[in-house]
Amino acid sequence: MNLISKILQKWMAWVLPRPRLVLGVAVLAALASSALAVLHLGIQTDQLELISAHHPLISLSKKLEPFNFDGRATFSVVIKAPTPARAVAFVSDLAVRIQKDSAYFRDVFYRVDPDLFKQWALLYLDKKDILRIKDNVEENSEMIRKLAGDPDLLNFLALVNREMSSKMVGELFTGFLDEEKPQGKSKDREPMDLGFLIQTLNGLARSLNGPVQYSSPWFSFFKSSAWDLDQEGYFWEGGKRFLILIAIPAKLAIEGFSDTQHSLDVLRTCIADVKSKFPDVEAGVTGQEALQNDEMSTVLGDMTWATWLSLMGVWILLVLFLRGIRRPVIEVITLVVGLCWTVGWAAIFIGHLNILSVVFAPLLCGLGVDYGIHWIARFEEEEERHPSLDNRTLTKRVMDRSGSGILLAGLSAAFSFLPFVLTGFSGLVELGLITGMGILLIIVADFTVLPALATLFAGRRKAKPAQTGQIERDLLRLRKTPAHLILACMLVLCVVGLLGARKVRFDLNPLRLQAKNAESVVWERTLIDNAEQPLLSAAVFASSPEEVNAKTELLKSLPSVGKVKSIFSQLPEDQGEKIPLLRDILPMIPEMHPAALHQDPQYVRDLIDMIERIRFKMQDDQAGKWGAERPLVEQMSQVRSLSAGIINSLRESPESAKGLEAYRRSFSDDLVKTWDFLREGCSARTMTMLDMPQMVRDQFYRDGQYLIRISPKESIWEEDALGRFVHELQSVDPDVVGEPISLYVFASAFKKACLHASGYAVLAIFVLLMLTFRNVRLSILALIPLCVGTVWTIGVMGANGVDFNLANSIFMPLVVGAGVEYAIIILSRWEEGRMRPGHLPWSTGKGVILAALTTTVGFGTLMVSHHQGIFSLGFVAWVGSLCVLATAIFILPAILADMDPPKTIPKKEKDNEALVPDRHDMPLLSHEYCSPCGSGKRDRN
């Protein structure tokens, strides 16, 4: 300490005669640092790089990039519409807008063209579906043959009517109009579904009322979605309730934390424009890139507010405690200069912030101001003891007597962060370096800017007359019995805290860290809740089809694995069995050619007459009389209602002729295309990997490398389930990659790093305490507030249902410096011999409380964050700071009540600089030792 004191004295001998020069240089350095931060301080969002830029999983993950749009960032647009048709219309309009904006988007994907699969579409059906198609074709072979000669709407309705008339018994209504079998249907016959007729009439009715998008009715006839080609090939989720569009942003040379942020803003503007045309459709952007951008936007905005609130809260506390404005302003200016130096240092030596280190500014506001508080407190004490001295002399006395203690307090805080570099976890390493160096730079500001400002602008307070013999007030006075009671209460609270700690778990779900109302988070949760299978999947590589098959079988046998996909699983199953079935259907499918459409008044009259005949067969009284079942009765009602509407439109609306002509043409073309599709599908050859569309093939095969994608069976947002999934996959292939693996590796490394960081911080501070106190007992006592406060904090977490997560787990290292600092303050006072057992002097307690409150304010302002992880970090650190303060204020004095005081300082000592008697000459007098850092050595001749 003597060496440190001599160095500080020489430093002050240079600073104090040149306060304006010092301030000028400091301010210029602060401005330059701020400029550097604006120009060069970026934001890192990649999760794996938070572990280490050289982590082996990063190189493995890069092998996955060619299978995921060549590693390009993507945005996922989720569309929720009342019907699939509306979703398709919305996504088509949006895709056109995105494709036109090449400045912000490189590409867009929302559909795999079904025509590329058309030849093999029937092979993707189940065998029972193929057999159903065969039965339908055989059952309606006569109608199909006649329809091939004239594929027109009127001919189709005439054939349907004739079929209904000739086959009413059994095949159509199963007993309807069967006088011989009125009790029910034949057991070997299935009733014909009227869904196809309803679809046809519904399309005609809508066309007569105005232009509409044509929808093919044939999927209803064949009872297979394979014919609903208008909605095939899109990226559906949740049973076609959600439609996905993938937009690939262009990387721009822009200012900010992300080169895709502008593209995201433009994409959301495009969505808003399209939604104005589709008010019944909901849509939003999500995906990893959008989640990261929204997360960092939220955090950066919140941390800006938190920093200003921290500064404001610190200033208010200083005004209340120091009972003035000028000196709190001086202290805040010093703090701001130190913060500016810190961001400049971070820009030069690190170059970016991450999701962990971005919280450094509010933390430094709360922690860094403590040392200035100690400095100002000692300055006021010296001012009151020596009212005739000028500010420069008072400043020198402060540095001579309290400089070493302030430096010790600052080093203890810095040493609680700097050991983060030993964890090897990049996110914590950067947080430790920025925050630890920030504390050191603020201390430098306290030894340069603060003395210079105090010399020039601190002013002088009105001196109070000295009151000889006045005993300094105590904040706390404990006799042995109350002290023992406090210690007993401490033990009880520790037991309660440990019981509460049993409820605390580790939550690794990153979505529960982000702002609840963020658009990307809302839609990501919607997808997770409605997806047919988990969105996150792992992947392993293979170099040959044989290796793919072998690994696939092993992976399918794992208990935690749900689905396994490869390029071969994308091919139709059982092709050897399905192709003969399709070949049997081929001879029954005639060739069709488009009808020659001639529309005249007679055609309209004939169409009305045909629909009237069909409508007549749909009477309720006949259906009820002959025992038609409820589903069929409802369908008959629909046919009757649609028929009536069509007839009225054709008779009363002259404009309906245009709609009829358009529907006839679409119906005829669709009919020809449908049977051509059926003929082509029934004559298809075996599909191979090379027949897959490029977009699909690239997800599973690139440059001779095969990819196998594995989905978990259970939710991997639970730590145990994720661990089982990862370990089982690694038993098959140690080089497995994917988001579940990254999440597991990150969470495991983060938890381990937090534990190591806490241990390193405690060890570093204990070594510092031993070097300072040179007393094992005092060094151990200095750690008691930290240990007890931590137990209480975890107990409060359990009582409030707060779990550890990927953000608040760093709370322990944060409170290490603060907790030990409070103990150092009190124990230094005890070591001086000016503190009686069980007593806590008012001046010391006041300094501890003020320093603790400013730290609490710094931590507490993190709770303004909408980011749930940062909020939880603020809550836990805030609670921890208060718990540590409570233990330091109450527990340490209670322990000291049973200890013999150290050697008492001599009662009379002279101070050759004092112009009035030094109150430190009288032990235990008012303000005999006000410096909270406790290093105020007595003035000696």
mmCIF file with all atom_site columns, C-alpha atoms in Angstrom, residues 397-557:
data_model
loop_
_atom_site.group_PDB
_atom_site.id
_atom_site.type_symbol
_atom_site.label_atom_id
_atom_site.label_alt_id
_atom_site.label_comp_id
_atom_site.label_asym_id
_atom_site.label_entity_id
_atom_site.label_seq_id
_atom_site.pdbx_PDB_ins_code
_atom_site.Cartn_x
_atom_site.Cartn_y
_atom_site.Cartn_z
_atom_site.occupancy
_atom_site.B_iso_or_equiv
_atom_site.pdbx_formal_charge
_atom_site.auth_seq_id
_atom_site.auth_comp_id
_atom_site.auth_asym_id
_atom_site.auth_atom_id
_atom_site.pdbx_PDB_model_num
ATOM 1   C CA . ARG A 1 397 ? -5.139  15.030  1.222   1.00 0.00 ? 397 ARG A CA 1
ATOM 2   C CA . VAL A 1 398 ? -7.926  12.817  -0.166  1.00 0.00 ? 398 VAL A CA 1
ATOM 3   C CA . MET A 1 399 ? -5.536  11.108  -2.545  1.00 0.00 ? 399 MET A CA 1
ATOM 4   C CA . ASP A 1 400 ? -2.848  10.732  0.114   1.00 0.00 ? 400 ASP A CA 1
ATOM 5   C CA . ARG A 1 401 ? -5.172  9.182   2.672   1.00 0.00 ? 401 ARG A CA 1
ATOM 6   C CA . SER A 1 402 ? -7.892  7.402   0.638   1.00 0.00 ? 402 SER A CA 1
ATOM 7   C CA . GLY A 1 403 ? -6.364  6.870   -2.788  1.00 0.00 ? 403 GLY A CA 1
ATOM 8   C CA . SER A 1 404 ? -4.987  3.438   -1.973  1.00 0.00 ? 404 SER A CA 1
ATOM 9   C CA . GLY A 1 405 ? -8.302  2.281   -0.508  1.00 0.00 ? 405 GLY A CA 1
ATOM 10  C CA . ILE A 1 406 ? -10.270 3.537   -3.507  1.00 0.00 ? 406 ILE A CA 1
ATOM 11  C CA . LEU A 1 407 ? -7.866  1.732   -5.813  1.00 0.00 ? 407 LEU A CA 1
ATOM 12  C CA . LEU A 1 408 ? -8.242  -1.464  -3.762  1.00 0.00 ? 408 LEU A CA 1
ATOM 13  C CA . ALA A 1 409 ? -12.050 -1.271  -3.959  1.00 0.00 ? 409 ALA A CA 1
ATOM 14  C CA . GLY A 1 410 ? -11.860 -0.724  -7.712  1.00 0.00 ? 410 GLY A CA 1
ATOM 15  C CA . LEU A 1 411 ? -9.408  -3.545  -8.247  1.00 0.00 ? 411 LEU A CA 1
ATOM 16  C CA . SER A 1 412 ? -11.623 -5.908  -6.267  1.00 0.00 ? 412 SER A CA 1
ATOM 17  C CA . ALA A 1 413 ? -14.526 -5.118  -8.613  1.00 0.00 ? 413 ALA A CA 1
ATOM 18  C CA . ALA A 1 414 ? -12.348 -5.331  -11.730 1.00 0.00 ? 414 ALA A CA 1
ATOM 19  C CA . PHE A 1 415 ? -10.930 -8.654  -10.553 1.00 0.00 ? 415 PHE A CA 1
ATOM 20  C CA . SER A 1 416 ? -14.448 -10.030 -10.315 1.00 0.00 ? 416 SER A CA 1
ATOM 21  C CA . PHE A 1 417 ? -14.797 -9.531  -14.098 1.00 0.00 ? 417 PHE A CA 1
ATOM 22  C CA . LEU A 1 418 ? -11.323 -9.868  -15.592 1.00 0.00 ? 418 LEU A CA 1
ATOM 23  C CA . PRO A 1 419 ? -11.019 -13.573 -14.618 1.00 0.00 ? 419 PRO A CA 1
ATOM 24  C CA . PHE A 1 420 ? -13.802 -14.221 -17.152 1.00 0.00 ? 420 PHE A CA 1
ATOM 25  C CA . VAL A 1 421 ? -10.991 -14.499 -19.698 1.00 0.00 ? 421 VAL A CA 1
ATOM 26  C CA . LEU A 1 422 ? -10.035 -17.806 -18.093 1.00 0.00 ? 422 LEU A CA 1
ATOM 27  C CA . THR A 1 423 ? -13.394 -19.400 -18.974 1.00 0.00 ? 423 THR A CA 1
ATOM 28  C CA . GLY A 1 424 ? -12.599 -19.524 -22.698 1.00 0.00 ? 424 GLY A CA 1
ATOM 29  C CA . PHE A 1 425 ? -16.269 -18.692 -23.422 1.00 0.00 ? 425 PHE A CA 1
ATOM 30  C CA . SER A 1 426 ? -16.044 -15.777 -25.864 1.00 0.00 ? 426 SER A CA 1
ATOM 31  C CA . GLY A 1 427 ? -19.276 -14.115 -24.766 1.00 0.00 ? 427 GLY A CA 1
ATOM 32  C CA . LEU A 1 428 ? -18.175 -14.028 -21.118 1.00 0.00 ? 428 LEU A CA 1
ATOM 33  C CA . VAL A 1 429 ? -14.577 -13.219 -22.022 1.00 0.00 ? 429 VAL A CA 1
ATOM 34  C CA . GLU A 1 430 ? -15.720 -10.105 -23.863 1.00 0.00 ? 430 GLU A CA 1
ATOM 35  C CA . LEU A 1 431 ? -18.139 -9.135  -21.068 1.00 0.00 ? 431 LEU A CA 1
ATOM 36  C CA . GLY A 1 432 ? -15.356 -9.560  -18.512 1.00 0.00 ? 432 GLY A CA 1
ATOM 37  C CA . LEU A 1 433 ? -12.837 -7.577  -20.528 1.00 0.00 ? 433 LEU A CA 1
ATOM 38  C CA . ILE A 1 434 ? -15.198 -4.709  -21.323 1.00 0.00 ? 434 ILE A CA 1
ATOM 39  C CA . THR A 1 435 ? -16.663 -4.428  -17.831 1.00 0.00 ? 435 THR A CA 1
ATOM 40  C CA . GLY A 1 436 ? -13.390 -5.072  -16.007 1.00 0.00 ? 436 GLY A CA 1
ATOM 41  C CA . MET A 1 437 ? -11.459 -2.605  -18.136 1.00 0.00 ? 437 MET A CA 1
ATOM 42  C CA . GLY A 1 438 ? -14.378 -0.212  -17.836 1.00 0.00 ? 438 GLY A CA 1
ATOM 43  C CA . ILE A 1 439 ? -14.042 -0.218  -14.048 1.00 0.00 ? 439 ILE A CA 1
ATOM 44  C CA . LEU A 1 440 ? -10.300 0.390   -14.340 1.00 0.00 ? 440 LEU A CA 1
ATOM 45  C CA . LEU A 1 441 ? -10.850 3.241   -16.796 1.00 0.00 ? 441 LEU A CA 1
ATOM 46  C CA . ILE A 1 442 ? -13.436 4.792   -14.490 1.00 0.00 ? 442 ILE A CA 1
ATOM 47  C CA . ILE A 1 443 ? -10.891 4.574   -11.670 1.00 0.00 ? 443 ILE A CA 1
ATOM 48  C CA . VAL A 1 444 ? -8.424  6.380   -13.937 1.00 0.00 ? 444 VAL A CA 1
ATOM 49  C CA . ALA A 1 445 ? -11.078 9.036   -14.467 1.00 0.00 ? 445 ALA A CA 1
ATOM 50  C CA . ASP A 1 446 ? -11.553 9.232   -10.687 1.00 0.00 ? 446 ASP A CA 1
ATOM 51  C CA . PHE A 1 447 ? -7.808  9.891   -10.340 1.00 0.00 ? 447 PHE A CA 1
ATOM 52  C CA . THR A 1 448 ? -7.648  12.490  -13.125 1.00 0.00 ? 448 THR A CA 1
ATOM 53  C CA . VAL A 1 449 ? -10.960 14.051  -14.129 1.00 0.00 ? 449 VAL A CA 1
ATOM 54  C CA . LEU A 1 450 ? -12.515 14.024  -10.668 1.00 0.00 ? 450 LEU A CA 1
ATOM 55  C CA . PRO A 1 451 ? -9.562  15.743  -8.889  1.00 0.00 ? 451 PRO A CA 1
ATOM 56  C CA . ALA A 1 452 ? -9.350  18.319  -11.686 1.00 0.00 ? 452 ALA A CA 1
ATOM 57  C CA . LEU A 1 453 ? -13.083 19.051  -11.543 1.00 0.00 ? 453 LEU A CA 1
ATOM 58  C CA . ALA A 1 454 ? -13.010 19.164  -7.731  1.00 0.00 ? 454 ALA A CA 1
ATOM 59  C CA . THR A 1 455 ? -10.116 21.617  -7.789  1.00 0.00 ? 455 THR A CA 1
ATOM 60  C CA . LEU A 1 456 ? -11.913 23.953  -10.181 1.00 0.00 ? 456 LEU A CA 1
ATOM 61  C CA . PHE A 1 457 ? -15.626 23.535  -9.507  1.00 0.00 ? 457 PHE A CA 1
ATOM 62  C CA . ALA A 1 458 ? -16.292 21.712  -6.220  1.00 0.00 ? 458 ALA A CA 1
ATOM 63  C CA . GLY A 1 459 ? -16.904 24.996  -4.365  1.00 0.00 ? 459 GLY A CA 1
ATOM 64  C CA . ARG A 1 460 ? -16.825 25.232  -0.596  1.00 0.00 ? 460 ARG A CA 1
ATOM 65  C CA . ARG A 1 461 ? -19.462 24.466  1.966   1.00 0.00 ? 461 ARG A CA 1
ATOM 66  C CA . LYS A 1 462 ? -20.110 26.570  5.020   1.00 0.00 ? 462 LYS A CA 1
ATOM 67  C CA . ALA A 1 463 ? -17.890 25.286  7.807   1.00 0.00 ? 463 ALA A CA 1
ATOM 68  C CA . LYS A 1 464 ? -19.576 23.997  10.956  1.00 0.00 ? 464 LYS A CA 1
ATOM 69  C CA . PRO A 1 465 ? -18.058 24.792  14.329  1.00 0.00 ? 465 PRO A CA 1
ATOM 70  C CA . ALA A 1 466 ? -16.053 21.916  15.692  1.00 0.00 ? 466 ALA A CA 1
ATOM 71  C CA . GLN A 1 467 ? -17.603 20.120  18.644  1.00 0.00 ? 467 GLN A CA 1
ATOM 72  C CA . THR A 1 468 ? -14.765 18.740  20.685  1.00 0.00 ? 468 THR A CA 1
ATOM 73  C CA . GLY A 1 469 ? -15.425 15.385  22.238  1.00 0.00 ? 469 GLY A CA 1
ATOM 74  C CA . GLN A 1 470 ? -18.482 14.548  20.148  1.00 0.00 ? 470 GLN A CA 1
ATOM 75  C CA . ILE A 1 471 ? -18.807 10.814  19.636  1.00 0.00 ? 471 ILE A CA 1
ATOM 76  C CA . GLU A 1 472 ? -19.595 9.716   16.109  1.00 0.00 ? 472 GLU A CA 1
ATOM 77  C CA . ARG A 1 473 ? -23.107 8.330   15.643  1.00 0.00 ? 473 ARG A CA 1
ATOM 78  C CA . ASP A 1 474 ? -23.613 4.649   14.996  1.00 0.00 ? 474 ASP A CA 1
ATOM 79  C CA . LEU A 1 475 ? -25.853 3.218   12.307  1.00 0.00 ? 475 LEU A CA 1
ATOM 80  C CA . LEU A 1 476 ? -26.016 -0.066  14.210  1.00 0.00 ? 476 LEU A CA 1
ATOM 81  C CA . ARG A 1 477 ? -25.194 -1.055  17.802  1.00 0.00 ? 477 ARG A CA 1
ATOM 82  C CA . LEU A 1 478 ? -25.384 -4.719  18.702  1.00 0.00 ? 478 LEU A CA 1
ATOM 83  C CA . ARG A 1 479 ? -24.765 -6.417  21.998  1.00 0.00 ? 479 ARG A CA 1
ATOM 84  C CA . LYS A 1 480 ? -23.962 -10.087 22.035  1.00 0.00 ? 480 LYS A CA 1
ATOM 85  C CA . THR A 1 481 ? -27.526 -11.335 22.554  1.00 0.00 ? 481 THR A CA 1
ATOM 86  C CA . PRO A 1 482 ? -29.072 -9.370  19.634  1.00 0.00 ? 482 PRO A CA 1
ATOM 87  C CA . ALA A 1 483 ? -26.028 -10.278 17.543  1.00 0.00 ? 483 ALA A CA 1
ATOM 88  C CA . HIS A 1 484 ? -26.581 -13.969 18.225  1.00 0.00 ? 484 HIS A CA 1
ATOM 89  C CA . LEU A 1 485 ? -30.255 -13.569 17.357  1.00 0.00 ? 485 LEU A CA 1
ATOM 90  C CA . ILE A 1 486 ? -29.314 -11.966 14.017  1.00 0.00 ? 486 ILE A CA 1
ATOM 91  C CA . LEU A 1 487 ? -26.913 -14.812 13.257  1.00 0.00 ? 487 LEU A CA 1
ATOM 92  C CA . ALA A 1 488 ? -29.626 -17.355 14.124  1.00 0.00 ? 488 ALA A CA 1
ATOM 93  C CA . CYS A 1 489 ? -32.030 -15.572 11.763  1.00 0.00 ? 489 CYS A CA 1
ATOM 94  C CA . MET A 1 490 ? -29.321 -15.642 9.114   1.00 0.00 ? 490 MET A CA 1
ATOM 95  C CA . LEU A 1 491 ? -29.018 -19.411 9.425   1.00 0.00 ? 491 LEU A CA 1
ATOM 96  C CA . VAL A 1 492 ? -32.809 -19.842 9.252   1.00 0.00 ? 492 VAL A CA 1
ATOM 97  C CA . LEU A 1 493 ? -32.968 -17.677 6.124   1.00 0.00 ? 493 LEU A CA 1
ATOM 98  C CA . CYS A 1 494 ? -30.122 -19.663 4.603   1.00 0.00 ? 494 CYS A CA 1
ATOM 99  C CA . VAL A 1 495 ? -32.037 -22.892 5.182   1.00 0.00 ? 495 VAL A CA 1
ATOM 100 C CA . VAL A 1 496 ? -35.180 -21.329 3.655   1.00 0.00 ? 496 VAL A CA 1
ATOM 101 C CA . GLY A 1 497 ? -33.091 -20.085 0.748   1.00 0.00 ? 497 GLY A CA 1
ATOM 102 C CA . LEU A 1 498 ? -31.649 -23.535 0.129   1.00 0.00 ? 498 LEU A CA 1
ATOM 103 C CA . LEU A 1 499 ? -35.148 -25.026 0.171   1.00 0.00 ? 499 LEU A CA 1
ATOM 104 C CA . GLY A 1 500 ? -36.305 -22.400 -2.327  1.00 0.00 ? 500 GLY A CA 1
ATOM 105 C CA . ALA A 1 501 ? -33.246 -23.054 -4.466  1.00 0.00 ? 501 ALA A CA 1
ATOM 106 C CA . ARG A 1 502 ? -34.512 -26.592 -5.074  1.00 0.00 ? 502 ARG A CA 1
ATOM 107 C CA . LYS A 1 503 ? -37.300 -25.097 -7.212  1.00 0.00 ? 503 LYS A CA 1
ATOM 108 C CA . VAL A 1 504 ? -34.896 -23.253 -9.486  1.00 0.00 ? 504 VAL A CA 1
ATOM 109 C CA . ARG A 1 505 ? -34.217 -24.950 -12.814 1.00 0.00 ? 505 ARG A CA 1
ATOM 110 C CA . PHE A 1 506 ? -32.209 -24.071 -15.890 1.00 0.00 ? 506 PHE A CA 1
ATOM 111 C CA . ASP A 1 507 ? -34.376 -22.920 -18.806 1.00 0.00 ? 507 ASP A CA 1
ATOM 112 C CA . LEU A 1 508 ? -32.532 -23.180 -22.113 1.00 0.00 ? 508 LEU A CA 1
ATOM 113 C CA . ASN A 1 509 ? -35.383 -22.047 -24.396 1.00 0.00 ? 509 ASN A CA 1
ATOM 114 C CA . PRO A 1 510 ? -34.042 -18.933 -26.162 1.00 0.00 ? 510 PRO A CA 1
ATOM 115 C CA . LEU A 1 511 ? -37.550 -17.850 -27.177 1.00 0.00 ? 511 LEU A CA 1
ATOM 116 C CA . ARG A 1 512 ? -38.409 -17.319 -23.510 1.00 0.00 ? 512 ARG A CA 1
ATOM 117 C CA . LEU A 1 513 ? -35.555 -14.810 -23.318 1.00 0.00 ? 513 LEU A CA 1
ATOM 118 C CA . GLN A 1 514 ? -36.809 -12.475 -26.003 1.00 0.00 ? 514 GLN A CA 1
ATOM 119 C CA . ALA A 1 515 ? -39.525 -9.837  -25.899 1.00 0.00 ? 515 ALA A CA 1
ATOM 120 C CA . LYS A 1 516 ? -42.901 -11.568 -25.744 1.00 0.00 ? 516 LYS A CA 1
ATOM 121 C CA . ASN A 1 517 ? -44.578 -9.222  -28.219 1.00 0.00 ? 517 ASN A CA 1
ATOM 122 C CA . ALA A 1 518 ? -41.778 -9.166  -30.812 1.00 0.00 ? 518 ALA A CA 1
ATOM 123 C CA . GLU A 1 519 ? -43.243 -10.085 -34.197 1.00 0.00 ? 519 GLU A CA 1
ATOM 124 C CA . SER A 1 520 ? -40.661 -12.751 -34.950 1.00 0.00 ? 520 SER A CA 1
ATOM 125 C CA . VAL A 1 521 ? -41.153 -14.361 -31.526 1.00 0.00 ? 521 VAL A CA 1
ATOM 126 C CA . VAL A 1 522 ? -44.961 -14.405 -31.825 1.00 0.00 ? 522 VAL A CA 1
ATOM 127 C CA . TRP A 1 523 ? -44.896 -16.110 -35.221 1.00 0.00 ? 523 TRP A CA 1
ATOM 128 C CA . GLU A 1 524 ? -42.109 -18.512 -34.254 1.00 0.00 ? 524 GLU A CA 1
ATOM 129 C CA . ARG A 1 525 ? -44.175 -19.680 -31.291 1.00 0.00 ? 525 ARG A CA 1
ATOM 130 C CA . THR A 1 526 ? -47.197 -20.000 -33.556 1.00 0.00 ? 526 THR A CA 1
ATOM 131 C CA . LEU A 1 527 ? -45.244 -22.268 -35.873 1.00 0.00 ? 527 LEU A CA 1
ATOM 132 C CA . ILE A 1 528 ? -43.877 -24.333 -32.987 1.00 0.00 ? 528 ILE A CA 1
ATOM 133 C CA . ASP A 1 529 ? -47.360 -24.802 -31.540 1.00 0.00 ? 529 ASP A CA 1
ATOM 134 C CA . ASN A 1 530 ? -48.916 -25.809 -34.877 1.00 0.00 ? 530 ASN A CA 1
ATOM 135 C CA . ALA A 1 531 ? -46.128 -27.622 -36.725 1.00 0.00 ? 531 ALA A CA 1
ATOM 136 C CA . GLU A 1 532 ? -46.712 -31.274 -37.557 1.00 0.00 ? 532 GLU A CA 1
ATOM 137 C CA . GLN A 1 533 ? -43.171 -32.016 -36.360 1.00 0.00 ? 533 GLN A CA 1
ATOM 138 C CA . PRO A 1 534 ? -40.484 -30.109 -34.403 1.00 0.00 ? 534 PRO A CA 1
ATOM 139 C CA . LEU A 1 535 ? -39.002 -27.210 -36.341 1.00 0.00 ? 535 LEU A CA 1
ATOM 140 C CA . LEU A 1 536 ? -35.482 -27.811 -35.049 1.00 0.00 ? 536 LEU A CA 1
ATOM 141 C CA . SER A 1 537 ? -33.658 -30.757 -36.570 1.00 0.00 ? 537 SER A CA 1
ATOM 142 C CA . ALA A 1 538 ? -30.169 -32.213 -36.366 1.00 0.00 ? 538 ALA A CA 1
ATOM 143 C CA . ALA A 1 539 ? -28.157 -33.498 -39.296 1.00 0.00 ? 539 ALA A CA 1
ATOM 144 C CA . VAL A 1 540 ? -25.460 -36.051 -40.049 1.00 0.00 ? 540 VAL A CA 1
ATOM 145 C CA . PHE A 1 541 ? -23.427 -36.506 -43.208 1.00 0.00 ? 541 PHE A CA 1
ATOM 146 C CA . ALA A 1 542 ? -22.846 -39.569 -45.356 1.00 0.00 ? 542 ALA A CA 1
ATOM 147 C CA . SER A 1 543 ? -20.695 -40.177 -48.406 1.00 0.00 ? 543 SER A CA 1
ATOM 148 C CA . SER A 1 544 ? -22.620 -42.998 -50.120 1.00 0.00 ? 544 SER A CA 1
ATOM 149 C CA . PRO A 1 545 ? -26.158 -44.385 -50.454 1.00 0.00 ? 545 PRO A CA 1
ATOM 150 C CA . GLU A 1 546 ? -25.098 -47.432 -48.436 1.00 0.00 ? 546 GLU A CA 1
ATOM 151 C CA . GLU A 1 547 ? -23.903 -45.216 -45.591 1.00 0.00 ? 547 GLU A CA 1
ATOM 152 C CA . VAL A 1 548 ? -27.146 -43.229 -45.768 1.00 0.00 ? 548 VAL A CA 1
ATOM 153 C CA . ASN A 1 549 ? -29.225 -46.391 -45.422 1.00 0.00 ? 549 ASN A CA 1
ATOM 154 C CA . ALA A 1 550 ? -27.072 -47.757 -42.594 1.00 0.00 ? 550 ALA A CA 1
ATOM 155 C CA . LYS A 1 551 ? -27.148 -44.546 -40.569 1.00 0.00 ? 551 LYS A CA 1
ATOM 156 C CA . THR A 1 552 ? -30.860 -44.085 -41.239 1.00 0.00 ? 552 THR A CA 1
ATOM 157 C CA . GLU A 1 553 ? -31.666 -47.480 -39.744 1.00 0.00 ? 553 GLU A CA 1
ATOM 158 C CA . LEU A 1 554 ? -29.513 -46.786 -36.684 1.00 0.00 ? 554 LEU A CA 1
ATOM 159 C CA . LEU A 1 555 ? -31.072 -43.345 -36.178 1.00 0.00 ? 555 LEU A CA 1
ATOM 160 C CA . LYS A 1 556 ? -34.629 -44.664 -36.494 1.00 0.00 ? 556 LYS A CA 1
ATOM 161 C CA . SER A 1 557 ? -33.909 -47.155 -33.708 1.00 0.00 ? 557 SER A CA 1
#
